[in-house]
Amino acid sequence: MKKKQTETLARIPRHIAVIMDGNGRWAKKRLLPRSAGHRAGMNRMIELAECIFSRGVECCTMYALSTENLSRPQEELDGLYSLFREYFRKNVETLKKKEIALKIIGDASLLPEDIRLLTQAGEEKTAGGKKGTLVLAIGYGGRQEILAAVNEAVKRGKQLTEAEFASLLDTQGLPDPDLLIRTGKEQRLSNFLLWQSAYTEFYFTETLFPDFSEKELDRALSDYAARERRFGKI
Ligand code: IPE
Ligand code: IPE
Ligand code: MG
C-alpha cells in the first residue's frame, strides 16, 4: 500500500503549463462581448492555479498574452490590461499569504508602464515564497525569448552549454514543464515555451478555458500519470 502511494506521488508533474485558450468563443456562445470571456477566464485562472498547487505541483505557468496577441484590436487589449491591473491589485497579497512566488515572463517593454510596475511589485512582494511558483506569461513569445538569449550569447562571444543557454531565458531557474494543457480545441503551441517544451507531455482538450473544471484537471493529471516518458531511451 505504501509503495503504491509513493508511485502515485511520483506521477504528479513538477511543472504544469497552461495555454488558456477559448475565452472569446466562450463569450460568443453566450452572445456576450469578448471581454466577458476574458473576465470568466481570469476567474477560472485563479481557481485553477489554486487547484494545481493543491495537487502538489511546484510550478504552474499560465499563458495570458502572447507577443502575437499584441496585434489584436486596441479595445480588446485595453480590456485585458484592465483585468491584469485588477488581478495584481487583488491577488498579490493572497499569493504572499499562501507563500506562492509570482514570476512574470515575457517582454515587459511591450506592456503599459503601470502594468510593468505592478508586475515588478508583485514579484518583489512574493519573492521567496516556498510553497510554489506561479508564472504568468504576459507579452511572451518563445521565439523572441530564444532570440534575445542568442543575442546575449553573441555579445558574450563564447559558445554556451545547454544549461548556460537556459540560464539566459526568462524561465531561468524553473524546471521545464512536464505537462502542458491547452484548452479551446487547437492543437498547437502558438509560440509558447518553445525551448522548454522539448520533452513536455501535451494534453489537448476542446473545453473552452472558462469551462475547464477541477474535474478536467484531474482527468489531465491521470492521463499524464499513465504516460511513459522515455526521453529518447528504450
Ligand atoms: C485566450 O482566449 C486568451 C488570450 C489569447 C488573451 P482567446 O481570446 O484567444 O479566445 P478565442 O480563441 O478567440 O476563443
Ligand atoms: C494562444 O492563444 C495565446 C494565449 C492563450 C495567451 P491564441 O488564441 O492567441 O492562439 P492562436 O492565435 O489560435 O494560435
Ligand atoms: Mg484563441
Coordinates of N, CA and C and ligand atoms in Angstrom, one line a residue:
M1 N 0.8 -1.2 0.0 CA 0.0 0.0 0.0 C 0.9 1.3 0.0
K2 N 1.9 1.2 0.9 CA 2.7 2.4 1.0 C 3.5 2.7 -0.3
K3 N 3.9 1.6 -1.0 CA 4.7 1.7 -2.2 C 3.8 2.4 -3.3
K4 N 2.6 1.9 -3.3 CA 1.6 2.4 -4.3 C 1.5 3.9 -4.2
Q5 N 1.4 4.4 -3.0 CA 1.2 5.8 -2.7 C 2.4 6.6 -3.2
T6 N 3.6 6.1 -3.0 CA 4.8 6.8 -3.4 C 4.8 6.9 -4.9
E7 N 4.4 5.7 -5.6 CA 4.3 5.7 -7.1 C 3.4 6.8 -7.6
T8 N 2.2 6.9 -6.9 CA 1.2 7.9 -7.4 C 1.8 9.3 -7.2
L9 N 2.5 9.6 -6.1 CA 3.0 10.9 -5.9 C 4.1 11.2 -6.9
A10 N 4.9 10.2 -7.3 CA 5.9 10.5 -8.2 C 5.4 10.8 -9.6
R11 N 4.1 10.6 -9.8 CA 3.5 10.8 -11.1 C 2.8 12.2 -11.2
I12 N 3.0 13.0 -10.1 CA 2.5 14.3 -10.2 C 3.5 15.2 -10.9
P13 N 3.1 15.9 -11.9 CA 4.1 16.8 -12.6 C 4.6 17.8 -11.7
R14 N 5.9 18.1 -11.9 CA 6.5 19.2 -11.1 C 6.0 20.6 -11.6
H15 N 5.9 20.6 -12.9 CA 5.6 21.9 -13.6 C 4.5 21.7 -14.6
I16 N 3.4 22.4 -14.4 CA 2.3 22.4 -15.4 C 2.2 23.7 -16.1
A17 N 2.2 23.7 -17.5 CA 2.0 24.9 -18.2 C 0.6 24.9 -18.9
V18 N -0.1 26.0 -18.9 CA -1.4 26.0 -19.4 C -1.6 27.1 -20.5
I19 N -2.0 26.7 -21.7 CA -2.4 27.7 -22.7 C -3.9 27.9 -22.6
M20 N -4.2 29.1 -22.0 CA -5.6 29.3 -21.7 C -6.4 29.9 -22.9
D21 N -6.9 29.0 -23.7 CA -7.5 29.5 -25.0 C -9.0 29.2 -25.0
G22 N -9.7 30.0 -25.7 CA -11.2 29.8 -25.9 C -12.1 30.8 -25.2
N23 N -11.5 31.9 -24.6 CA -12.3 32.9 -23.9 C -13.3 33.6 -24.8
G24 N -12.8 33.9 -26.0 CA -13.6 34.6 -27.0 C -14.8 33.8 -27.4
R25 N -14.5 32.5 -27.7 CA -15.6 31.6 -28.2 C -16.6 31.3 -27.1
W26 N -16.1 31.3 -25.9 CA -17.0 31.0 -24.7 C -18.0 32.2 -24.6
A27 N -17.5 33.4 -24.8 CA -18.4 34.6 -24.7 C -19.4 34.6 -25.9
K28 N -18.8 34.3 -27.1 CA -19.6 34.3 -28.3 C -20.8 33.4 -28.2
K29 N -20.6 32.2 -27.7 CA -21.6 31.2 -27.5 C -22.8 31.7 -26.6
R30 N -22.4 32.6 -25.7 CA -23.4 33.2 -24.8 C -23.9 34.6 -25.3
L31 N -23.5 35.0 -26.5 CA -23.9 36.3 -27.1 C -23.4 37.4 -26.2
L32 N -22.2 37.2 -25.6 CA -21.6 38.2 -24.7 C -20.4 38.8 -25.4
P33 N -20.0 40.0 -25.0 CA -18.7 40.6 -25.6 C -17.5 39.7 -25.2
R34 N -16.5 39.8 -26.0 CA -15.3 39.0 -25.8 C -14.7 39.3 -24.4
S35 N -14.9 40.6 -24.0 CA -14.3 41.0 -22.7 C -14.9 40.1 -21.5
A36 N -16.2 39.7 -21.7 CA -16.8 38.9 -20.7 C -16.1 37.5 -20.6
G37 N -15.7 37.0 -21.8 CA -15.0 35.8 -21.8 C -13.6 35.9 -21.1
H38 N -13.0 37.0 -21.3 CA -11.7 37.2 -20.7 C -11.9 37.3 -19.1
R39 N -12.9 38.0 -18.7 CA -13.2 38.0 -17.2 C -13.4 36.6 -16.7
A40 N -14.3 35.9 -17.4 CA -14.5 34.5 -16.9 C -13.2 33.7 -16.9
G41 N -12.4 33.9 -17.9 CA -11.1 33.2 -18.0 C -10.2 33.6 -16.8
M42 N -10.2 34.9 -16.4 CA -9.4 35.3 -15.3 C -9.8 34.6 -14.0
N43 N -11.1 34.6 -13.8 CA -11.6 34.0 -12.6 C -11.3 32.5 -12.6
R44 N -11.4 31.9 -13.8 CA -11.0 30.4 -13.8 C -9.5 30.2 -13.6
M45 N -8.7 31.1 -14.1 CA -7.3 31.0 -13.9 C -6.9 31.0 -12.4
I46 N -7.6 31.9 -11.7 CA -7.3 32.0 -10.2 C -7.7 30.7 -9.5
E47 N -8.8 30.2 -9.8 CA -9.3 28.9 -9.2 C -8.4 27.7 -9.6
L48 N -8.1 27.7 -10.9 CA -7.3 26.6 -11.4 C -5.9 26.5 -10.8
A49 N -5.3 27.7 -10.7 CA -3.9 27.8 -10.1 C -4.0 27.2 -8.7
E50 N -5.0 27.6 -7.9 CA -5.2 27.0 -6.6 C -5.3 25.5 -6.6
C51 N -6.1 25.0 -7.5 CA -6.3 23.5 -7.6 C -4.9 22.9 -7.9
I52 N -4.2 23.5 -8.9 CA -2.9 22.9 -9.3 C -2.0 22.8 -8.2
F53 N -1.8 23.9 -7.4 CA -0.9 23.8 -6.3 C -1.4 22.8 -5.2
S54 N -2.7 22.7 -5.0 CA -3.2 21.8 -4.0 C -2.9 20.3 -4.4
R55 N -2.6 20.1 -5.6 CA -2.3 18.7 -6.0 C -0.8 18.4 -5.8
G56 N 0.0 19.4 -5.3 CA 1.4 19.1 -5.0 C 2.3 19.5 -6.2
V57 N 1.8 20.3 -7.2 CA 2.6 20.7 -8.3 C 3.4 21.9 -7.8
E58 N 4.7 22.0 -8.1 CA 5.6 23.1 -7.6 C 5.4 24.4 -8.4
C59 N 5.3 24.2 -9.7 CA 5.3 25.4 -10.6 C 4.2 25.3 -11.6
C60 N 3.6 26.4 -11.8 CA 2.4 26.5 -12.8 C 2.6 27.7 -13.6
T61 N 2.7 27.5 -15.0 CA 2.8 28.7 -15.9 C 1.6 28.9 -16.7
M62 N 1.1 30.1 -16.7 CA -0.2 30.4 -17.4 C 0.1 31.3 -18.6
Y63 N -0.3 31.0 -19.8 CA -0.1 31.8 -20.9 C -1.2 32.8 -21.0
A64 N -1.0 34.1 -20.7 CA -2.1 35.1 -20.6 C -2.1 36.0 -21.8
L65 N -0.9 36.3 -22.4 CA -0.9 37.2 -23.5 C 0.4 36.9 -24.3
S66 N 0.2 36.6 -25.6 CA 1.4 36.3 -26.4 C 1.8 37.6 -27.1
T67 N 3.1 37.6 -27.7 CA 3.5 38.7 -28.5 C 2.6 39.0 -29.7
E68 N 2.1 37.8 -30.2 CA 1.2 38.0 -31.4 C -0.2 38.5 -31.0
N69 N -0.6 38.3 -29.8 CA -1.9 38.8 -29.3 C -1.8 40.4 -29.3
L70 N -0.6 40.9 -29.2 CA -0.5 42.4 -29.2 C -1.0 43.1 -30.4
S71 N -1.2 42.3 -31.5 CA -1.8 42.9 -32.7 C -3.3 42.8 -32.7
R72 N -3.9 42.4 -31.6 CA -5.4 42.4 -31.5 C -5.9 43.9 -31.4
P73 N -7.2 44.1 -31.7 CA -7.7 45.5 -31.6 C -7.4 46.1 -30.2
Q74 N -7.0 47.4 -30.2 CA -6.6 48.1 -29.0 C -7.7 48.0 -27.9
E75 N -9.0 48.0 -28.3 CA -10.0 47.9 -27.3 C -10.0 46.6 -26.5
E76 N -9.7 45.5 -27.3 CA -9.6 44.2 -26.6 C -8.3 44.2 -25.6
L77 N -7.2 44.8 -26.1 CA -6.0 44.8 -25.3 C -6.2 45.7 -24.1
D78 N -6.9 46.8 -24.2 CA -7.2 47.6 -23.1 C -8.0 46.9 -22.0
G79 N -9.0 46.1 -22.5 CA -9.8 45.3 -21.6 C -8.9 44.3 -20.8
L80 N -8.0 43.7 -21.6 CA -7.1 42.7 -20.9 C -6.2 43.4 -19.9
Y81 N -5.7 44.5 -20.3 CA -4.8 45.3 -19.4 C -5.5 45.6 -18.1
S82 N -6.8 46.0 -18.2 CA -7.6 46.3 -17.0 C -7.7 45.1 -16.1
L83 N -7.9 44.0 -16.8 CA -8.0 42.7 -16.0 C -6.7 42.4 -15.3
F84 N -5.6 42.6 -16.0 CA -4.3 42.3 -15.4 C -4.1 43.3 -14.1
R85 N -4.5 44.5 -14.4 CA -4.3 45.5 -13.2 C -5.1 45.0 -12.0
E86 N -6.3 44.6 -12.3 CA -7.2 44.1 -11.2 C -6.6 42.9 -10.6
Y87 N -6.1 42.0 -11.4 CA -5.5 40.8 -10.9 C -4.4 41.1 -9.9
F88 N -3.5 41.9 -10.3 CA -2.3 42.2 -9.5 C -2.8 42.9 -8.2
R89 N -3.7 43.9 -8.3 CA -4.1 44.6 -7.1 C -4.8 43.7 -6.1
K90 N -5.6 42.7 -6.6 CA -6.4 41.9 -5.7 C -5.7 40.6 -5.2
N91 N -4.7 40.1 -6.0 CA -4.2 38.7 -5.7 C -2.9 38.6 -5.1
V92 N -2.1 39.7 -5.2 CA -0.7 39.5 -4.8 C -0.6 39.2 -3.3
E93 N -1.5 39.9 -2.5 CA -1.5 39.7 -1.1 C -1.8 38.2 -0.7
T94 N -2.8 37.7 -1.4 CA -3.2 36.3 -1.2 C -2.1 35.3 -1.6
L95 N -1.4 35.6 -2.7 CA -0.3 34.7 -3.1 C 0.8 34.8 -2.0
K96 N 1.1 36.0 -1.5 CA 2.1 36.1 -0.4 C 1.7 35.3 0.8
K97 N 0.4 35.4 1.2 CA 0.0 34.6 2.4 C 0.1 33.1 2.1
K98 N -0.1 32.7 0.9 CA 0.0 31.3 0.6 C 1.4 30.8 0.3
E99 N 2.3 31.8 0.4 CA 3.7 31.5 0.1 C 4.0 31.0 -1.3
I100 N 3.2 31.6 -2.3 CA 3.4 31.3 -3.7 C 4.2 32.5 -4.3
A101 N 5.3 32.2 -4.9 CA 6.1 33.2 -5.5 C 5.6 33.5 -6.9
L102 N 5.4 34.8 -7.3 CA 4.9 35.1 -8.6 C 6.1 35.5 -9.5
K103 N 6.0 35.0 -10.7 CA 7.1 35.4 -11.6 C 6.5 35.7 -13.0
I104 N 6.9 36.8 -13.6 CA 6.4 37.2 -14.9 C 7.4 36.9 -16.0
I105 N 7.0 36.2 -17.1 CA 7.9 36.1 -18.2 C 7.3 36.8 -19.4
G106 N 8.2 37.2 -20.3 CA 7.8 38.0 -21.5 C 8.5 39.3 -21.6
D107 N 8.2 40.0 -22.6 CA 9.0 41.3 -22.8 C 8.2 42.4 -22.2
A108 N 8.6 42.8 -21.0 CA 7.9 43.8 -20.2 C 7.8 45.1 -20.9
S109 N 8.8 45.4 -21.8 CA 8.8 46.7 -22.5 C 7.6 46.8 -23.5
L110 N 6.9 45.7 -23.8 CA 5.8 45.8 -24.7 C 4.5 46.1 -23.9
L111 N 4.6 46.2 -22.6 CA 3.4 46.4 -21.8 C 3.3 47.9 -21.3
P112 N 2.1 48.3 -21.0 CA 2.0 49.7 -20.4 C 2.8 49.8 -19.2
E113 N 3.4 51.0 -19.0 CA 4.3 51.2 -17.9 C 3.7 50.8 -16.5
D114 N 2.5 51.2 -16.2 CA 1.9 50.9 -14.9 C 1.8 49.4 -14.7
I115 N 1.5 48.6 -15.7 CA 1.4 47.2 -15.6 C 2.8 46.6 -15.3
R116 N 3.8 47.1 -16.0 CA 5.2 46.7 -15.7 C 5.5 46.9 -14.2
L117 N 5.1 48.1 -13.7 CA 5.4 48.3 -12.3 C 4.7 47.4 -11.4
L118 N 3.4 47.1 -11.7 CA 2.6 46.2 -10.9 C 3.2 44.8 -10.9
T119 N 3.7 44.4 -12.1 CA 4.3 43.0 -12.1 C 5.6 43.0 -11.3
Q120 N 6.4 44.0 -11.4 CA 7.6 44.1 -10.6 C 7.3 44.0 -9.1
A121 N 6.3 44.8 -8.7 CA 6.0 44.9 -7.3 C 5.4 43.5 -6.8
G122 N 4.7 42.9 -7.7 CA 4.1 41.5 -7.3 C 5.2 40.5 -7.1
E123 N 6.2 40.6 -8.0 CA 7.3 39.7 -7.9 C 8.1 39.9 -6.6
E124 N 8.3 41.2 -6.3 CA 9.1 41.6 -5.1 C 8.4 41.1 -3.9
K125 N 7.1 41.4 -3.8 CA 6.3 41.1 -2.6 C 6.2 39.6 -2.3
T126 N 6.2 38.8 -3.4 CA 6.0 37.4 -3.1 C 7.3 36.6 -3.2
A127 N 8.4 37.3 -3.4 CA 9.7 36.6 -3.6 C 10.0 35.8 -2.4
G128 N 10.6 34.6 -2.6 CA 10.9 33.7 -1.5 C 9.8 32.8 -1.1
G129 N 8.6 32.9 -1.8 CA 7.5 32.0 -1.5 C 7.9 30.6 -1.7
K130 N 7.7 29.7 -0.7 CA 8.3 28.4 -0.7 C 7.3 27.3 -1.1
K131 N 6.0 27.7 -1.2 CA 5.0 26.6 -1.5 C 4.8 26.4 -3.0
G132 N 5.3 27.3 -3.8 CA 5.2 27.1 -5.3 C 5.5 28.3 -6.0
T133 N 5.6 28.2 -7.3 CA 5.8 29.4 -8.2 C 4.7 29.5 -9.2
L134 N 4.1 30.6 -9.3 CA 3.1 30.9 -10.3 C 3.7 31.8 -11.3
V135 N 3.8 31.3 -12.6 CA 4.5 32.1 -13.6 C 3.4 32.6 -14.6
L136 N 3.4 33.9 -14.8 CA 2.4 34.4 -15.8 C 3.2 34.9 -17.0
A137 N 2.8 34.4 -18.1 CA 3.4 34.8 -19.4 C 2.6 35.9 -20.0
I138 N 3.1 37.1 -20.0 CA 2.4 38.3 -20.5 C 3.3 39.0 -21.5
G139 N 2.9 39.2 -22.7 CA 3.7 39.8 -23.7 C 4.9 38.8 -24.0
Y140 N 4.5 37.5 -23.9 CA 5.6 36.5 -24.1 C 5.5 35.8 -25.5
G141 N 6.7 35.6 -26.0 CA 6.8 34.8 -27.2 C 8.1 34.0 -27.1
G142 N 8.0 32.7 -27.4 CA 9.1 31.8 -27.3 C 10.2 32.1 -28.3
R143 N 9.9 32.5 -29.5 CA 11.0 32.8 -30.5 C 11.7 34.1 -30.0
Q144 N 11.0 35.1 -29.6 CA 11.6 36.3 -29.1 C 12.5 36.0 -27.9
E145 N 12.1 35.1 -27.0 CA 12.8 34.8 -25.9 C 14.2 34.1 -26.3
I146 N 14.1 33.2 -27.2 CA 15.2 32.5 -27.7 C 16.2 33.5 -28.4
L147 N 15.6 34.3 -29.2 CA 16.4 35.3 -30.0 C 17.2 36.2 -29.0
A148 N 16.5 36.7 -28.0 CA 17.2 37.6 -27.0 C 18.3 36.8 -26.4
A149 N 18.1 35.5 -26.1 CA 19.2 34.7 -25.4 C 20.4 34.6 -26.4
V150 N 20.1 34.3 -27.7 CA 21.1 34.1 -28.7 C 21.9 35.4 -28.8
N151 N 21.2 36.6 -28.9 CA 21.9 37.8 -29.0 C 22.8 38.1 -27.8
E152 N 22.4 37.7 -26.6 CA 23.2 37.9 -25.4 C 24.4 37.0 -25.5
A153 N 24.2 35.7 -26.0 CA 25.3 34.8 -26.1 C 26.4 35.4 -27.1
V154 N 25.9 35.9 -28.2 CA 26.8 36.5 -29.2 C 27.6 37.6 -28.6
K155 N 26.9 38.5 -27.8 CA 27.6 39.6 -27.1 C 28.7 39.1 -26.2
R156 N 28.4 37.9 -25.5 CA 29.4 37.4 -24.6 C 30.6 36.7 -25.4
G157 N 30.3 36.5 -26.7 CA 31.4 36.0 -27.5 C 31.9 34.6 -27.2
K158 N 31.1 33.7 -26.6 CA 31.6 32.4 -26.4 C 30.5 31.4 -26.6
Q159 N 30.9 30.2 -26.9 CA 29.8 29.1 -27.1 C 29.3 28.7 -25.8
L160 N 28.0 28.4 -25.8 CA 27.4 28.0 -24.5 C 26.9 26.6 -24.4
T161 N 26.9 26.1 -23.2 CA 26.3 24.7 -23.0 C 24.7 24.9 -22.9
E162 N 24.0 23.8 -22.9 CA 22.5 23.9 -22.8 C 22.1 24.6 -21.6
A163 N 22.8 24.2 -20.5 CA 22.5 24.8 -19.2 C 22.7 26.3 -19.2
E164 N 23.8 26.7 -19.8 CA 24.2 28.2 -19.8 C 23.2 28.9 -20.7
F165 N 22.7 28.3 -21.8 CA 21.7 28.9 -22.7 C 20.4 29.1 -21.9
A166 N 20.0 28.0 -21.2 CA 18.7 28.0 -20.5 C 18.7 29.1 -19.4
S167 N 19.9 29.4 -18.9 CA 20.0 30.4 -17.9 C 19.8 31.8 -18.4
L168 N 19.9 32.0 -19.8 CA 19.6 33.3 -20.4 C 18.2 33.5 -20.8
L169 N 17.3 32.4 -20.6 CA 15.9 32.5 -20.9 C 15.1 33.1 -19.7
D170 N 13.9 33.6 -20.0 CA 13.1 34.2 -18.9 C 12.8 33.2 -17.9
T171 N 12.8 31.9 -18.2 CA 12.4 30.8 -17.3 C 13.6 30.3 -16.5
Q172 N 14.6 31.1 -16.5 CA 15.9 30.7 -15.8 C 15.5 30.2 -14.4
G173 N 16.1 29.1 -14.0 CA 15.8 28.6 -12.6 C 14.6 27.7 -12.5
L174 N 13.7 27.7 -13.5 CA 12.5 26.9 -13.3 C 12.7 25.6 -14.0
P175 N 12.0 24.5 -13.5 CA 12.1 23.2 -14.2 C 11.3 23.4 -15.5
D176 N 11.7 22.5 -16.5 CA 10.9 22.5 -17.8 C 9.5 22.0 -17.5
P177 N 8.5 22.4 -18.2 CA 7.2 21.9 -18.0 C 7.1 20.4 -18.2
D178 N 6.5 19.6 -17.3 CA 6.3 18.2 -17.5 C 5.0 18.0 -18.3
L179 N 4.0 18.8 -18.0 CA 2.7 18.6 -18.7 C 2.2 20.0 -19.2
L180 N 1.8 20.0 -20.5 CA 1.2 21.3 -21.0 C -0.2 21.0 -21.4
I181 N -1.1 21.8 -20.8 CA -2.5 21.7 -21.1 C -2.9 22.8 -22.0
R182 N -3.6 22.5 -23.2 CA -4.1 23.6 -24.0 C -5.6 23.4 -24.1
T183 N -6.4 24.4 -23.7 CA -7.9 24.3 -23.8 C -8.2 24.9 -25.2
G184 N -9.5 24.8 -25.5 CA -10.1 25.5 -26.7 C -9.8 24.9 -28.0
K185 N -9.6 23.6 -28.1 CA -9.6 22.8 -29.3 C -8.4 22.8 -30.2
E186 N -7.7 24.0 -30.3 CA -6.5 24.0 -31.2 C -5.4 23.1 -30.6
Q187 N -4.6 22.5 -31.5 CA -3.5 21.7 -31.1 C -2.2 22.3 -31.6
R188 N -1.8 23.3 -31.0 CA -0.5 24.0 -31.4 C 0.0 24.7 -30.2
L189 N 1.3 25.2 -30.4 CA 2.0 25.8 -29.3 C 1.8 27.3 -29.3
S190 N 1.5 27.9 -30.4 CA 1.3 29.3 -30.5 C 2.5 30.1 -29.8
N191 N 3.7 29.7 -30.1 CA 4.9 30.4 -29.7 C 5.1 30.4 -28.1
F192 N 4.6 29.3 -27.5 CA 4.8 29.2 -26.1 C 5.9 28.2 -25.7
L193 N 6.8 28.6 -24.8 CA 7.8 27.8 -24.2 C 8.5 26.8 -25.2
L194 N 8.9 27.4 -26.4 CA 9.4 26.5 -27.5 C 10.7 25.7 -27.0
W195 N 11.6 26.3 -26.4 CA 12.8 25.6 -25.9 C 12.5 24.7 -24.8
Q196 N 11.7 25.2 -23.8 CA 11.4 24.4 -22.6 C 10.5 23.2 -22.8
S197 N 9.8 23.1 -23.9 CA 8.8 22.0 -24.1 C 9.4 20.9 -24.9
A198 N 10.7 20.8 -25.0 CA 11.3 19.8 -25.8 C 10.8 18.4 -25.4
Y199 N 10.6 18.1 -24.1 CA 10.1 16.8 -23.7 C 8.8 16.8 -22.8
T200 N 8.1 17.9 -23.1 CA 6.8 18.0 -22.3 C 5.7 17.1 -22.9
E201 N 4.9 16.6 -22.0 CA 3.7 15.8 -22.4 C 2.6 16.8 -22.7
F202 N 1.8 16.6 -23.8 CA 0.8 17.5 -24.1 C -0.6 16.9 -23.8
Y203 N -1.5 17.8 -23.4 CA -2.9 17.4 -23.1 C -3.8 18.4 -23.8
F204 N -4.4 18.0 -24.9 CA -5.3 19.0 -25.6 C -6.8 18.7 -25.3
T205 N -7.6 19.7 -25.1 CA -9.0 19.5 -24.8 C -9.8 20.5 -25.6
E206 N -11.0 20.1 -26.0 CA -11.9 21.1 -26.7 C -12.6 22.0 -25.7
T207 N -12.5 21.7 -24.5 CA -13.2 22.6 -23.5 C -12.6 24.0 -23.6
L208 N -13.5 25.0 -23.6 CA -13.1 26.3 -23.6 C -12.6 26.7 -22.2
F209 N -11.5 27.6 -22.2 CA -10.9 27.8 -20.9 C -11.8 28.1 -19.7
P210 N -12.8 29.1 -19.9 CA -13.6 29.4 -18.7 C -14.4 28.2 -18.2
D211 N -14.5 27.1 -19.0 CA -15.3 25.9 -18.6 C -14.3 24.8 -18.0
F212 N -13.0 25.0 -18.1 CA -12.1 24.0 -17.7 C -12.1 23.8 -16.1
S213 N -12.7 22.7 -15.7 CA -13.0 22.4 -14.3 C -11.9 21.7 -13.6
E214 N -12.1 21.6 -12.3 CA -11.2 20.8 -11.4 C -11.2 19.4 -11.8
K215 N -12.4 18.9 -12.2 CA -12.6 17.5 -12.6 C -11.8 17.3 -13.9
E216 N -11.8 18.2 -14.8 CA -11.0 18.0 -16.0 C -9.5 18.1 -15.7
L217 N -9.1 18.9 -14.8 CA -7.7 19.0 -14.4 C -7.3 17.6 -13.9
D218 N -8.1 17.0 -13.1 CA -7.8 15.6 -12.6 C -7.7 14.6 -13.7
R219 N -8.6 14.8 -14.8 CA -8.5 13.9 -15.9 C -7.2 14.1 -16.6
A220 N -6.7 15.3 -16.8 CA -5.4 15.6 -17.4 C -4.3 15.0 -16.6
L221 N -4.4 15.1 -15.2 CA -3.4 14.5 -14.4 C -3.3 13.0 -14.4
S222 N -4.5 12.4 -14.5 CA -4.4 10.9 -14.6 C -4.0 10.5 -16.0
D223 N -4.3 11.2 -17.0 CA -3.8 10.9 -18.3 C -2.3 11.0 -18.3
Y224 N -1.8 12.1 -17.7 CA -0.3 12.3 -17.6 C 0.3 11.1 -16.8
A225 N -0.3 10.7 -15.7 CA 0.3 9.7 -14.9 C 0.4 8.4 -15.6
A226 N -0.4 8.2 -16.7 CA -0.3 6.9 -17.4 C 0.7 7.0 -18.6
R227 N 1.3 8.1 -18.8 CA 2.2 8.3 -19.9 C 3.5 7.6 -19.6
E228 N 4.2 7.1 -20.6 CA 5.5 6.6 -20.4 C 6.5 7.6 -21.0
R229 N 7.3 8.2 -20.1 CA 8.2 9.3 -20.6 C 9.6 8.6 -20.8
R230 N 10.0 8.5 -22.1 CA 11.2 7.8 -22.4 C 12.4 8.7 -22.6
F231 N 12.2 9.9 -22.9 CA 13.3 10.8 -23.2 C 14.3 10.3 -24.1
G232 N 13.9 9.6 -25.1 CA 14.7 9.0 -26.2 C 15.3 7.7 -25.9
K233 N 15.2 7.2 -24.6 CA 15.8 5.9 -24.2 C 14.8 4.8 -24.6
I234 N 15.2 3.6 -24.4 CA 14.2 2.5 -24.6 C 13.7 1.9 -23.3
Ligands
IPE1 C1 -7.3 33.2 -25.0 O1 -8.6 33.3 -25.5 C2 -6.9 34.4 -24.2 C3 -6.0 35.3 -24.9 C4 -5.3 34.9 -26.0 C5 -5.7 36.6 -24.4 P1 -8.9 33.9 -26.9 O2 -9.1 35.3 -26.8 O3 -7.8 33.5 -27.9 O4 -10.2 33.1 -27.3 P2 -10.7 32.6 -28.7 O5 -9.6 31.7 -29.2 O6 -11.0 33.8 -29.5 O7 -11.9 31.8 -28.3
IPE2 C1 -2.6 31.5 -27.5 O1 -3.9 31.7 -27.9 C2 -2.1 32.6 -26.6 C3 -2.7 32.6 -25.3 C4 -3.6 31.8 -24.8 C5 -2.3 33.7 -24.5 P1 -4.3 32.3 -29.3 O2 -5.7 32.3 -29.4 O3 -3.6 33.6 -29.4 O4 -3.6 31.3 -30.3 P2 -3.8 31.2 -31.9 O5 -3.9 32.6 -32.4 O6 -5.1 30.5 -32.1 O7 -2.7 30.3 -32.3
MG3 MG -7.6 31.9 -29.1

